[in-house]
XYZ file of C-alpha atoms in Angstrom:
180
model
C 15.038 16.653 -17.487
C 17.274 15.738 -14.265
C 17.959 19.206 -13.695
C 14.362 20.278 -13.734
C 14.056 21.796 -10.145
C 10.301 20.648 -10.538
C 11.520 17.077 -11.174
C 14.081 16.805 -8.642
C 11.409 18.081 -5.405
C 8.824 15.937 -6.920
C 11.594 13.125 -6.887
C 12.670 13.994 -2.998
C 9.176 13.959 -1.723
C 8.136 11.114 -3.263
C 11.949 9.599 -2.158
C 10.737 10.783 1.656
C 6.994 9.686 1.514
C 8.354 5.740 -0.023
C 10.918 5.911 2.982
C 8.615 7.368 5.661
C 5.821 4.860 4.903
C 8.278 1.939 4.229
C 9.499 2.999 7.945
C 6.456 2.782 9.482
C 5.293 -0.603 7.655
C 8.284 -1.836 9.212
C 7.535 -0.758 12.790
C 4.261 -1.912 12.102
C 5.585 -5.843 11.005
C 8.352 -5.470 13.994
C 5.304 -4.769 16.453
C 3.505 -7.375 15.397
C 6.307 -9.952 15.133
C 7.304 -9.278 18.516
C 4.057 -9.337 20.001
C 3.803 -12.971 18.786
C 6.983 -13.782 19.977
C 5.843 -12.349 23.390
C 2.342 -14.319 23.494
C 3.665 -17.454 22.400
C 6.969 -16.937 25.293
C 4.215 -16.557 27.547
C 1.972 -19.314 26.778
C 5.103 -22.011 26.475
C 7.029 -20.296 30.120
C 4.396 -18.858 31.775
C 0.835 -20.634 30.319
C -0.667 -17.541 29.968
C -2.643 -16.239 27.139
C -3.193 -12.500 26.358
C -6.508 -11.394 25.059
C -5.028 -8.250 23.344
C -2.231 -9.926 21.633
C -4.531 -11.414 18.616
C -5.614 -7.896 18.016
C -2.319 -5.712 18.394
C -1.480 -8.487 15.625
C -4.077 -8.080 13.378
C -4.064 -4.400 13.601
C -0.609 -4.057 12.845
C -0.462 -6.466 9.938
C -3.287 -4.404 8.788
C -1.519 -1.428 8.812
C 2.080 -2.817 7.277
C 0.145 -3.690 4.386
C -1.750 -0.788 3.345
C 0.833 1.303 3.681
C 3.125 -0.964 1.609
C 0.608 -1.313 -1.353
C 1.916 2.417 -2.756
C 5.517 1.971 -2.204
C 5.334 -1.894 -3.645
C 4.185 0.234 -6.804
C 6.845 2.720 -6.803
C 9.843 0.142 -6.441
C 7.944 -1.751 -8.914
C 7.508 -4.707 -6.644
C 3.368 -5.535 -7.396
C 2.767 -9.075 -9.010
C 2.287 -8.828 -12.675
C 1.359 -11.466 -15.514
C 4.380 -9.848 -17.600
C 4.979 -13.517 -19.342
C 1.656 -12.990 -21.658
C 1.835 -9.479 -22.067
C 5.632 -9.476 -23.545
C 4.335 -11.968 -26.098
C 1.784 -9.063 -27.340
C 2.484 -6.806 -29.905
C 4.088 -3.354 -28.565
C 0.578 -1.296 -29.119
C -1.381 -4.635 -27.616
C 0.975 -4.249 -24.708
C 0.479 -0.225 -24.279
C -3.533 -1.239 -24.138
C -2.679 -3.588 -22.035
C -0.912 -1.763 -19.244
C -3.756 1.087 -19.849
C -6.690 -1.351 -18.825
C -4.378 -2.439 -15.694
C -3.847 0.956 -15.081
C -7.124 1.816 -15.291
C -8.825 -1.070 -13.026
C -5.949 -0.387 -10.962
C -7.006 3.097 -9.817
C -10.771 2.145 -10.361
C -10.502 -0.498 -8.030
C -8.057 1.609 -5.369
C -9.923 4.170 -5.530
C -13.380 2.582 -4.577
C -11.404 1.294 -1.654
C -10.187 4.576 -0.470
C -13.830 5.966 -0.747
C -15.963 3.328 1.206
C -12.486 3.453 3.755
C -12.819 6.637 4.148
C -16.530 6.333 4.890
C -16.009 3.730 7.304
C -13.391 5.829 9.063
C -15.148 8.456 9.507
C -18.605 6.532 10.967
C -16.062 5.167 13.048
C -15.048 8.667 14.185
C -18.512 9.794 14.735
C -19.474 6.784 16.541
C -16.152 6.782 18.748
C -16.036 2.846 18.276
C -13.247 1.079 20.413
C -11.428 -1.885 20.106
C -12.793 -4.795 21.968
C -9.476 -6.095 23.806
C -8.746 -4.016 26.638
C -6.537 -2.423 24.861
C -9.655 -0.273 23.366
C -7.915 1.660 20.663
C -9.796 3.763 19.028
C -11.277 2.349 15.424
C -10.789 4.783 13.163
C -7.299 5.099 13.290
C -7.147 1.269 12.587
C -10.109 1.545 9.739
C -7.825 5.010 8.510
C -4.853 3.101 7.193
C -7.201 1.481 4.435
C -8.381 4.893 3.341
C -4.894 6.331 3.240
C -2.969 3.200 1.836
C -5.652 3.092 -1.152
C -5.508 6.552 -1.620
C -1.668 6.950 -2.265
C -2.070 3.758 -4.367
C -4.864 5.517 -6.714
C -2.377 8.322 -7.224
C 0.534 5.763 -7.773
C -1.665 4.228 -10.772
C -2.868 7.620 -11.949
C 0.460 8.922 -11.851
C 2.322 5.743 -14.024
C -0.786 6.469 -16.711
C -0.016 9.752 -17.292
C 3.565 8.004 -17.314
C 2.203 5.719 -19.631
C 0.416 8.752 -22.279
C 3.230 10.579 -22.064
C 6.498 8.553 -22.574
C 4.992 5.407 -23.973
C 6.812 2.835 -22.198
C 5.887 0.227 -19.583
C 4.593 2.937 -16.925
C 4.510 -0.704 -14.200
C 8.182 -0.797 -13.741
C 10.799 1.038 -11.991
C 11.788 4.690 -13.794
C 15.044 3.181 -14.474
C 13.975 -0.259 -16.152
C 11.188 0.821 -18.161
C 12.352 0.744 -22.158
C 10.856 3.129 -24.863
C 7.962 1.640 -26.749
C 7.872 3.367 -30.387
C-alpha cells in the first residue's frame, strides 16, 4: 500500500508532527541544560543564586518529556517486558499487547482529561508562576494535556494496528513480523 496517496500524507504528517515535537523537546532539554550550567557558573564565579533558575528547569524538563512520550512510541523507543512475552504463545502474545494497548490509552487518556481540566482552571484563574519570572500556568500545566493526548492516539492507533495486521503493533512499522 506505499503508493496509497492516503498512506503516504498520513506518513508525512505524522513524519512532521514526530520531528516538530522531537524539535521542541530538544529546545526544551537545551534550555534547561543551559540554564543549569548558567546557575551553577554563577554560584561557583559569581556566588550568586537565581530564584528563577529551579523553575525555568523544572518547567522545561516538564515539557521535554511530555512531548517525547508520543514520539518515544512511534520510534518504538517505550520500555517493554518483551523477554516474558516472546516466551508466550503467538495468540497469548496478541492478548498480551491488546491489554498493554488497552491500559496504555486508558491510562493516557485519563491523564489528558484531568490535564486538560487543570489547564484550563489554570486559564480561568490566570495563575502565575511564583519566580519572578511569572509565566503564566497553563501553558506549563498544557504540555501534560497535549503530550497525553497524542500518546492516547499513538496507543489507539498501534491497536487498530494490532486488529488489523496481527503483528506486534509496539514496535517500529519496519520491525514488526506477521503473527499468523
Amino acid at each position: 500500500m506505499p503508493n496509497n496517496p492516503t498512506t503516504c500524507g498520513f506518513e508525512k504528517l505524522r513524519s512532521l508532527l514526530s520531528g516538530g515535537l522531537l524539535i521542541l523537546a530538544t529546545l526544551a532539554l537545551l534550555i534547561s541544560l543551559g540554564t543549569m550550567l548558567f546557575e551553577s557558573l554563577s554560584r561557583v564565579f559569581a556566588s550568586k543564586s537565581f530564584f528563577w533558575a529551579e523553575e525555568l528547569v523544572r518547567f522545561a524538563i516538564i515539557a521535554m518529556a511530555f512531548l517525547s512520550l508520543a514520539v518515544a512510541g512511534v520510534q518504538g523507543r517505550h520500555i517493554r517486558a518483551e523477554f516474558f512475552v516472546s516466551l508466550f504463545s503467538r495468540r497469548l502474545q496478541l492478548a498480551a499487547w491488546a491489554i498493554a494497548g488497552v491500559a496504555g490509552a486508558v491510562f493516557s487518556g485519563v491523564l489528558a482529561w484531568s490535564g486538560w481540566g487543570q489547564t484550563t482552571h489554570l486559564m480561568r484563574t490566570m495563575m502565575r508562576s511564583e519566580s519572578s519570572l511569572e509565566l503564566p500556568m497553563w501553558i506549563i500545566a498544557g504540555f501534560i494535556p497535549v503530550g497525553a493526548a497524542l500518546l492516547t492516539i499513538f496507543y489507539v492507533s498501534r491497536l487498530v494496528g494490532l486488529i488489523r495486521r496481527r503483528k506486534d503493533p509496539f514496535l517500529p512499522p519496519e520491525a514488526g513480523e506477521p503473527l499468523l
